[in-house]
mmCIF file with all atom_site columns, C-alpha atoms in Angstrom:
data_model
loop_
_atom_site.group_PDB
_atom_site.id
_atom_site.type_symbol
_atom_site.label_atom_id
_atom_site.label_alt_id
_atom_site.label_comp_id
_atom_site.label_asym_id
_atom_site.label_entity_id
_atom_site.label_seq_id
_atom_site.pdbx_PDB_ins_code
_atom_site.Cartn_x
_atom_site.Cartn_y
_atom_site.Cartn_z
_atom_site.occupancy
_atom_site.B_iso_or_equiv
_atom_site.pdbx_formal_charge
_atom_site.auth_seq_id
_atom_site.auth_comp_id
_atom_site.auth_asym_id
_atom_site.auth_atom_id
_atom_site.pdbx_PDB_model_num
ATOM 1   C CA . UNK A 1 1   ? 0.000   0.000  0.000  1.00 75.00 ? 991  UNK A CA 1
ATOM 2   C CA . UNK A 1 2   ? 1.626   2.886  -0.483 1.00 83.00 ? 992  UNK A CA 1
ATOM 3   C CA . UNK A 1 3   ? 1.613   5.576  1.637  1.00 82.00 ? 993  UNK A CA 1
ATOM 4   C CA . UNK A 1 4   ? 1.016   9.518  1.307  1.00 83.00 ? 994  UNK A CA 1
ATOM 5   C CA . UNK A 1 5   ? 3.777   12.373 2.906  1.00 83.00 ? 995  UNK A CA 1
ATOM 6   C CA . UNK A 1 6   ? 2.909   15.605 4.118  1.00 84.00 ? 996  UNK A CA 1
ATOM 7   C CA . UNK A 1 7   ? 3.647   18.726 2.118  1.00 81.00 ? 997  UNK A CA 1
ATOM 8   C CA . UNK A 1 8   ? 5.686   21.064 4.388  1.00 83.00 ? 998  UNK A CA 1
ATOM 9   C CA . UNK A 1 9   ? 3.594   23.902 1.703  1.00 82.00 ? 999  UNK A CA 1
ATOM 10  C CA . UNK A 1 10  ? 0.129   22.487 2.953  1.00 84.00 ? 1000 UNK A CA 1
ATOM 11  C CA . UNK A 1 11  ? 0.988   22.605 7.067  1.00 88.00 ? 1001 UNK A CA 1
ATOM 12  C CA . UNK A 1 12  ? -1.057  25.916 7.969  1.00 88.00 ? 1002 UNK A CA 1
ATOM 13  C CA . UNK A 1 13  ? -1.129  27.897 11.200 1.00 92.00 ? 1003 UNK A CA 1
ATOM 14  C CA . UNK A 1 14  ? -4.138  29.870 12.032 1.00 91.00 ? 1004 UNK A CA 1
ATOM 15  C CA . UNK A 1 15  ? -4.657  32.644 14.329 1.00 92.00 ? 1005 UNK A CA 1
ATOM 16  C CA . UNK A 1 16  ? -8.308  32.567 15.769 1.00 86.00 ? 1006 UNK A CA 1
ATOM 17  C CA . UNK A 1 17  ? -9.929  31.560 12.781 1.00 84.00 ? 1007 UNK A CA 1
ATOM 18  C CA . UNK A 1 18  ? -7.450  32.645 9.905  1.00 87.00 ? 1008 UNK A CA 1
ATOM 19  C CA . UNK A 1 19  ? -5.030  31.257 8.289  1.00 88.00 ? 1009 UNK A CA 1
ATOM 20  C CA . UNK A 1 20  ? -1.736  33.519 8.327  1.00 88.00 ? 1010 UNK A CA 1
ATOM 21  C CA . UNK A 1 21  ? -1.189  35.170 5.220  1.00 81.00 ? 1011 UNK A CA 1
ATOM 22  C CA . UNK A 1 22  ? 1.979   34.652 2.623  1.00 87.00 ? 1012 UNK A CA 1
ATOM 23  C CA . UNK A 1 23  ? 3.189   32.358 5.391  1.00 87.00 ? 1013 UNK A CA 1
ATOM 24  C CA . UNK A 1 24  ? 6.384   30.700 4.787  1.00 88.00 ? 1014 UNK A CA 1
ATOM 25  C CA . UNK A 1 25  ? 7.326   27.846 7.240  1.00 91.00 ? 1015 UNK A CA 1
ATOM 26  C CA . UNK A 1 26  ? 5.494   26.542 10.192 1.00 93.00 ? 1016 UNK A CA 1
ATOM 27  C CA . UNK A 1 27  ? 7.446   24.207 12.814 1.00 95.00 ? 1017 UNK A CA 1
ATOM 28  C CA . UNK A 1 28  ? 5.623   22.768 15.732 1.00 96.00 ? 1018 UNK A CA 1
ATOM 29  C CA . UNK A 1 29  ? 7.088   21.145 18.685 1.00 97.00 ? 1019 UNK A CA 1
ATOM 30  C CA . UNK A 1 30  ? 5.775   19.321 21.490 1.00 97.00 ? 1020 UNK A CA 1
ATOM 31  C CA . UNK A 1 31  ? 7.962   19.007 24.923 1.00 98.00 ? 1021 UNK A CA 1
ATOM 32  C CA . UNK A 1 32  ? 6.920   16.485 27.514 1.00 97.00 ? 1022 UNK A CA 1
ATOM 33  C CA . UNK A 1 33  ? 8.462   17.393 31.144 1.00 97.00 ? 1023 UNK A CA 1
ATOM 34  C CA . UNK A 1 34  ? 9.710   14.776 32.554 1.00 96.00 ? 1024 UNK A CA 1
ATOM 35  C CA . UNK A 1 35  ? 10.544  14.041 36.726 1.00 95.00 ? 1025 UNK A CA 1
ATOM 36  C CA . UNK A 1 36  ? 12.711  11.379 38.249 1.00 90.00 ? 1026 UNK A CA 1
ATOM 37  C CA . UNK A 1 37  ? 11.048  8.544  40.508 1.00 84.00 ? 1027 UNK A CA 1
ATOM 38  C CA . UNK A 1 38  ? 13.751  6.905  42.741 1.00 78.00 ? 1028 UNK A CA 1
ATOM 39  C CA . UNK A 1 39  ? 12.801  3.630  44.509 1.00 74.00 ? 1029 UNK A CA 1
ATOM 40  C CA . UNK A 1 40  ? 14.808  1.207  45.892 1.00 71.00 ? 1030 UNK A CA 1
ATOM 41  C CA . UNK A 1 41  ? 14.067  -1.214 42.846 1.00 67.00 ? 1031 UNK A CA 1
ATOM 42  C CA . UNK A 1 42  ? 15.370  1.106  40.437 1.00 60.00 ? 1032 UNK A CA 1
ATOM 43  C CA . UNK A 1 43  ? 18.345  1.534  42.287 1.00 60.00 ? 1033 UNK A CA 1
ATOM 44  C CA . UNK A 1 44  ? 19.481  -1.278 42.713 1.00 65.00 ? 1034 UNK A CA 1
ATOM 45  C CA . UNK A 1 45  ? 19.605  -1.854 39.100 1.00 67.00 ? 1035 UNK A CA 1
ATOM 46  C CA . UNK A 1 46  ? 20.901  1.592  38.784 1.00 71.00 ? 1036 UNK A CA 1
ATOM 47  C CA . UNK A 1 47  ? 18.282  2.656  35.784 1.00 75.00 ? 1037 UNK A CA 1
ATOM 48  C CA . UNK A 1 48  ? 16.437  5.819  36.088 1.00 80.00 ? 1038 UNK A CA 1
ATOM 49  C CA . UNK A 1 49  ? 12.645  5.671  36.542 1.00 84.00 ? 1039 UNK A CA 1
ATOM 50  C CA . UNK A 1 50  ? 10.968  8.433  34.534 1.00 89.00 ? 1040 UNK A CA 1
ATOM 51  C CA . UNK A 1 51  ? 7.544   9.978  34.351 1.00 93.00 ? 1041 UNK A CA 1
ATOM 52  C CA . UNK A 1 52  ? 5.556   12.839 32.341 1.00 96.00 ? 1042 UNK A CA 1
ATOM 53  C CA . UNK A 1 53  ? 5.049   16.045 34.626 1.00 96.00 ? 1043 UNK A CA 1
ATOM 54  C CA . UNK A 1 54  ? 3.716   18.108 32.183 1.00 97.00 ? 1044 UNK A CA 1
ATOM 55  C CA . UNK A 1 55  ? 3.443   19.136 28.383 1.00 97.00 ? 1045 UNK A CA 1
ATOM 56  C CA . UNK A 1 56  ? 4.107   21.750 26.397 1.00 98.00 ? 1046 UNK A CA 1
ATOM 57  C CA . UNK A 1 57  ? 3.236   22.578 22.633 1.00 98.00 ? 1047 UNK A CA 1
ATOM 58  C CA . UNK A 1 58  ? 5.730   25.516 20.963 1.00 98.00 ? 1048 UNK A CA 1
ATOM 59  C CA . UNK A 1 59  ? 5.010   26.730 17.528 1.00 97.00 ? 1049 UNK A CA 1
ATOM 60  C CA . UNK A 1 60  ? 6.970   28.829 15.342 1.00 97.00 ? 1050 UNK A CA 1
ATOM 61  C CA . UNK A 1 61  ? 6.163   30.259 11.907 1.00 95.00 ? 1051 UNK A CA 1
ATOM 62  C CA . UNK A 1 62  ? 7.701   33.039 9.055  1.00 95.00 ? 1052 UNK A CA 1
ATOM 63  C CA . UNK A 1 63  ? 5.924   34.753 6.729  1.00 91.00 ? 1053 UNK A CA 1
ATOM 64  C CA . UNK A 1 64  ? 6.268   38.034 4.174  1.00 91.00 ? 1054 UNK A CA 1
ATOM 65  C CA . UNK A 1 65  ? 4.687   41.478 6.038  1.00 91.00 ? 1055 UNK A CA 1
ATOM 66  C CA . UNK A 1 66  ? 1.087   42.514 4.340  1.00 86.00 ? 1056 UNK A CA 1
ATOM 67  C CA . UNK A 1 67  ? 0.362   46.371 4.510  1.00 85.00 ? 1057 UNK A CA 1
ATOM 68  C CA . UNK A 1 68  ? -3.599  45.513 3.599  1.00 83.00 ? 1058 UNK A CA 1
ATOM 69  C CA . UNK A 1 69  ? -4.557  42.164 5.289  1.00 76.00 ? 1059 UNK A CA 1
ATOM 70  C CA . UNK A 1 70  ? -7.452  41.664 6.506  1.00 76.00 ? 1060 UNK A CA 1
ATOM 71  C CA . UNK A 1 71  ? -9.978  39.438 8.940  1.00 73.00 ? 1061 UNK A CA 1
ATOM 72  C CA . UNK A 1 72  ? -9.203  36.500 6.789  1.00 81.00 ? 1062 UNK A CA 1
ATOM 73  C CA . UNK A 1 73  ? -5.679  37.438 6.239  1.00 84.00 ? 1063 UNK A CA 1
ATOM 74  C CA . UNK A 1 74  ? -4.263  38.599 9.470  1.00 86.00 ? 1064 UNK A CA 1
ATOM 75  C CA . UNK A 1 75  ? -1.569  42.021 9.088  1.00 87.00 ? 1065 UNK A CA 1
ATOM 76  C CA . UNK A 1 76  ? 1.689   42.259 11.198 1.00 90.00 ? 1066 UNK A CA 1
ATOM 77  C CA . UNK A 1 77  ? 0.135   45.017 13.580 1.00 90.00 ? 1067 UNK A CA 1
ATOM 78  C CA . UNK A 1 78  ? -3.242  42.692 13.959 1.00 91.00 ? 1068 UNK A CA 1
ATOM 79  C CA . UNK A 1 79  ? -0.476  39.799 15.535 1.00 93.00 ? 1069 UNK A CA 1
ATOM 80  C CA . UNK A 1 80  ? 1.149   43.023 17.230 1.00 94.00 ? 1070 UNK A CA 1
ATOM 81  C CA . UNK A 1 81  ? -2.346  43.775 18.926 1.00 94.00 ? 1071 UNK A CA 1
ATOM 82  C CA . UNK A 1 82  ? -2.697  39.975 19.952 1.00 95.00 ? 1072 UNK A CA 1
ATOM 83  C CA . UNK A 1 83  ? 0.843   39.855 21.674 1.00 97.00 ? 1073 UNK A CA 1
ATOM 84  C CA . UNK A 1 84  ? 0.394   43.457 23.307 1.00 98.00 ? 1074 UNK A CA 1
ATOM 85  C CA . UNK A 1 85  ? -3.055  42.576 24.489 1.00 97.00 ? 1075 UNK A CA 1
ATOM 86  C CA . UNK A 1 86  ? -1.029  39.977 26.978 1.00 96.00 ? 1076 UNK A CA 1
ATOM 87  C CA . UNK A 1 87  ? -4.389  37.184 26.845 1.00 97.00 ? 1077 UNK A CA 1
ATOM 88  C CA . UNK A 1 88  ? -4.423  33.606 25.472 1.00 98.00 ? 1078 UNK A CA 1
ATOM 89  C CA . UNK A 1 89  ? -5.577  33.333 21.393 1.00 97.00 ? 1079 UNK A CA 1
ATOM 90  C CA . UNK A 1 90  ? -6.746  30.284 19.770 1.00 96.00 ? 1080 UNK A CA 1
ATOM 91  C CA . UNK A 1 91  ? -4.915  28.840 17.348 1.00 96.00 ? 1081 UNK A CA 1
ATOM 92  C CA . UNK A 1 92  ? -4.743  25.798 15.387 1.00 94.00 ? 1082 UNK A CA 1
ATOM 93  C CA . UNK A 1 93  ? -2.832  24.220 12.663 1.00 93.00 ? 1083 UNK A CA 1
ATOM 94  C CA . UNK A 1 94  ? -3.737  21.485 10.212 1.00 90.00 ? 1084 UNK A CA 1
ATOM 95  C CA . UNK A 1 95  ? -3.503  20.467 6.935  1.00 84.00 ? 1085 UNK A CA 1
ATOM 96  C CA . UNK A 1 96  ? -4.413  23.044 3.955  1.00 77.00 ? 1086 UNK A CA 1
ATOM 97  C CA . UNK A 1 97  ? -7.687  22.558 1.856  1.00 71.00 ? 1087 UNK A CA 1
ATOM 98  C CA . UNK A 1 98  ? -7.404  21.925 -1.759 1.00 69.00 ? 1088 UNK A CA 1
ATOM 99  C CA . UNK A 1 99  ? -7.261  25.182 -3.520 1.00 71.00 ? 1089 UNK A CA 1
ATOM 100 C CA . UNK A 1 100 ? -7.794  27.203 -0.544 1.00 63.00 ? 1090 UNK A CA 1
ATOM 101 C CA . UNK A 1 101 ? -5.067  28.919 1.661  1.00 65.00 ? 1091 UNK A CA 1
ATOM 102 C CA . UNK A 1 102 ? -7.422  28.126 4.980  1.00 67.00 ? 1092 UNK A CA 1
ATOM 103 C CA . UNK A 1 103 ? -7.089  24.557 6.741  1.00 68.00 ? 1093 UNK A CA 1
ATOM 104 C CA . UNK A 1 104 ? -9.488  21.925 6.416  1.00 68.00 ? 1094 UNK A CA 1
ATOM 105 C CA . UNK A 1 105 ? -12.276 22.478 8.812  1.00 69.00 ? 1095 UNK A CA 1
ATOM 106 C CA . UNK A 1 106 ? -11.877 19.113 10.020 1.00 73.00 ? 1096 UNK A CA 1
ATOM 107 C CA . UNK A 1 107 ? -8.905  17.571 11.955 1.00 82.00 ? 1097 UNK A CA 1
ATOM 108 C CA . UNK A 1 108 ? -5.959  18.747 12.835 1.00 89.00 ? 1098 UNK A CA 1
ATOM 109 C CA . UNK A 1 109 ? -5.339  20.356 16.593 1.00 93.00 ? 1099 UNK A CA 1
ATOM 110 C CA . UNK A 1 110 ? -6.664  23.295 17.912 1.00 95.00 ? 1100 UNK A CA 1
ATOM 111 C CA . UNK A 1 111 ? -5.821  25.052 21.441 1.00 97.00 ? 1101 UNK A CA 1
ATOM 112 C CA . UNK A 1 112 ? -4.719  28.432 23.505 1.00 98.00 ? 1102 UNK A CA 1
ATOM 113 C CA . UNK A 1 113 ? -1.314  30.048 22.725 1.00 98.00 ? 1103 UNK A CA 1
ATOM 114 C CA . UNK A 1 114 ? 0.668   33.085 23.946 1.00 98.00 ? 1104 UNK A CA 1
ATOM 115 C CA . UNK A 1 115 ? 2.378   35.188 21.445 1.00 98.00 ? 1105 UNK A CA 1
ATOM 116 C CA . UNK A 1 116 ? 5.730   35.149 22.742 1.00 98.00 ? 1106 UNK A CA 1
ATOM 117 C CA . UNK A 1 117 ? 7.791   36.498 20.369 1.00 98.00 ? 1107 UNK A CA 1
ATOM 118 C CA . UNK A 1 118 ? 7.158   38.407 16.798 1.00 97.00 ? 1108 UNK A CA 1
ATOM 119 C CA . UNK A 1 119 ? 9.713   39.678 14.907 1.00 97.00 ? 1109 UNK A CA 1
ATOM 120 C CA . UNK A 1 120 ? 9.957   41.949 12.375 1.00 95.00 ? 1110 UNK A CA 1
ATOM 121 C CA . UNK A 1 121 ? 13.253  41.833 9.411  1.00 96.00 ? 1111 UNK A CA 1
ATOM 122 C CA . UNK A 1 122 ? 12.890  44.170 6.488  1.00 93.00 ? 1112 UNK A CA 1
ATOM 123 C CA . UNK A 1 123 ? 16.180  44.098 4.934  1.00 93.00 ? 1113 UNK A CA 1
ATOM 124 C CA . UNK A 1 124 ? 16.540  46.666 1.937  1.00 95.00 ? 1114 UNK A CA 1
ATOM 125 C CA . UNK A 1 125 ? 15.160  45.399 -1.684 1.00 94.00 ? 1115 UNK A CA 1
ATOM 126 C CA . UNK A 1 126 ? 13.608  42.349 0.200  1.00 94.00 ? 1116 UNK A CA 1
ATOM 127 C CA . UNK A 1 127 ? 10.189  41.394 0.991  1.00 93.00 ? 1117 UNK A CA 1
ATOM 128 C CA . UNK A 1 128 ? 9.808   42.432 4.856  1.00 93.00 ? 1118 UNK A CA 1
ATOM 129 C CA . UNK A 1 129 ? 8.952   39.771 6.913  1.00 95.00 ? 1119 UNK A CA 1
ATOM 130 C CA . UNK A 1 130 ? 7.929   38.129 10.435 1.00 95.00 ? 1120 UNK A CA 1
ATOM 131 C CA . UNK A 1 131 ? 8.670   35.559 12.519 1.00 96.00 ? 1121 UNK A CA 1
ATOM 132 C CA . UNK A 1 132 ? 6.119   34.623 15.434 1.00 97.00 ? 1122 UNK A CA 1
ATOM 133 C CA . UNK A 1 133 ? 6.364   32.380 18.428 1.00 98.00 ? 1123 UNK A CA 1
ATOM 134 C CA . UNK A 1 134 ? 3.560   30.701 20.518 1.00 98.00 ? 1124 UNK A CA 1
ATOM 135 C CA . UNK A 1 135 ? 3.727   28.812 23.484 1.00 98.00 ? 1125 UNK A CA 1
ATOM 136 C CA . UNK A 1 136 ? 0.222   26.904 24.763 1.00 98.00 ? 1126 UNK A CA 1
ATOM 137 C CA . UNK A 1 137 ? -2.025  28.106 27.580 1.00 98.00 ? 1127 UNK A CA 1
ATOM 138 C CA . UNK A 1 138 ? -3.596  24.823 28.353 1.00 97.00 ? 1128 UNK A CA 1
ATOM 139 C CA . UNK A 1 139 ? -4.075  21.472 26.416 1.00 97.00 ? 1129 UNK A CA 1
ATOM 140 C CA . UNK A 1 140 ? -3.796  21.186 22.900 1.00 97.00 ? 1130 UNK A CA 1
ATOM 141 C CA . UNK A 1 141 ? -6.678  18.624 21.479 1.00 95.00 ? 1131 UNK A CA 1
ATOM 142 C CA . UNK A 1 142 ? -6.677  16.639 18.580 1.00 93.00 ? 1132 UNK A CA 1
ATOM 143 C CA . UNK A 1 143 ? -9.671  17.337 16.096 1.00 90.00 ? 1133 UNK A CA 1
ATOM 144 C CA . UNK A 1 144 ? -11.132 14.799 14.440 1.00 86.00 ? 1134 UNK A CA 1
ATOM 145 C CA . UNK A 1 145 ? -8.184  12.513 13.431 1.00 85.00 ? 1135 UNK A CA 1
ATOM 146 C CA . UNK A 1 146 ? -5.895  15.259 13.682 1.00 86.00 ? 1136 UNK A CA 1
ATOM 147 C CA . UNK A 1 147 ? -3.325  15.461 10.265 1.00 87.00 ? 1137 UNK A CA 1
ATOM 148 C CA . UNK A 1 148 ? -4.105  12.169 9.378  1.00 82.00 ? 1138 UNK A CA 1
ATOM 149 C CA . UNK A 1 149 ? -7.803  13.189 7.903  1.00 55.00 ? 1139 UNK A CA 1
ATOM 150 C CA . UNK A 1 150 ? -5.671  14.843 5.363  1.00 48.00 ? 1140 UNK A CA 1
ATOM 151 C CA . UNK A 1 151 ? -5.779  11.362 3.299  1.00 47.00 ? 1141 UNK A CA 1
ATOM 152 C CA . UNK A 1 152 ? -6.856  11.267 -0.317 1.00 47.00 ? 1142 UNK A CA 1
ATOM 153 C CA . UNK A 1 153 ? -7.257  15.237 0.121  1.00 44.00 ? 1143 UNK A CA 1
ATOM 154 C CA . UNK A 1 154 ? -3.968  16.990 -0.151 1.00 40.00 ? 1144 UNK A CA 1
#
């Protein structure tokens, strides 16, 4: 059977319910905290015991600077006003619909994220662009069957 790999082009970020515009890249990573449990068993065979404290989802994307976005196609100074406004956003990623620059309504995960970081390079005779960084406020929940329900549809 032969199996189907995911486009880095059709992995889309969203802010609220937008997808970011002219985005370039899009990297998510997800951290599980771990914590050390010593017993006498373990030690004795001198092997660590682990166990999952906590997670944490990061997500970092690039993308060229619009002067006229809009509600669908969210402007540097409408992620500005996110950051600055200090409160949780939701955000999602997932995998792009055919022919459309959103994400598919279904699937993919969806959650609250901080903007902790936006940057802003406009070096001369370049396209000016941004780089923003999220960090999740809470859990991050699968949708549907997450990226996988991108199958037969990319």
């Amino acid at each position: 059977m032969e199996k189907t790999v995911l486009d880095g082009t059709d992995l889309i970020l969203s802010v609220g319910t937008s997808a970011l515009g002219f985005s370039s890249g899009c990297k998510i990573t997800t951290t599980a905290e771990t914590g050390e449990r010593q017993t006498k068993e373990a030690s004795a065979g001198k092997w660590k015991e682990k166990f999952v404290k906590s997670f944490s989802e990061s997500i970092t994307a690039e993308g060229c600077v619009l002067t006229d976005g809009d509600s669908k196609t969210p402007t540097y100074d409408q992620l500005k006003d996110m950051q600055l406004a200090g409160k949780p956003i939701d955000a999602s990623y997932n995998v792009r619909e055919v022919d459309s620059r959103e994400g598919k309504a279904a699937g993919g995960y969806k959650g609250q994220y901080i903007i902790t970081s936006l940057e802003l390079d406009g070096p001369a005779g370049e396209d000016a662009k941004y780089s923003i960084s999220l960090e999740n406020s809470g859990p991050v929940n699968k949708q549907a069957t997450g990226l996988s329900s991108a199958v037969g549809g990319v």
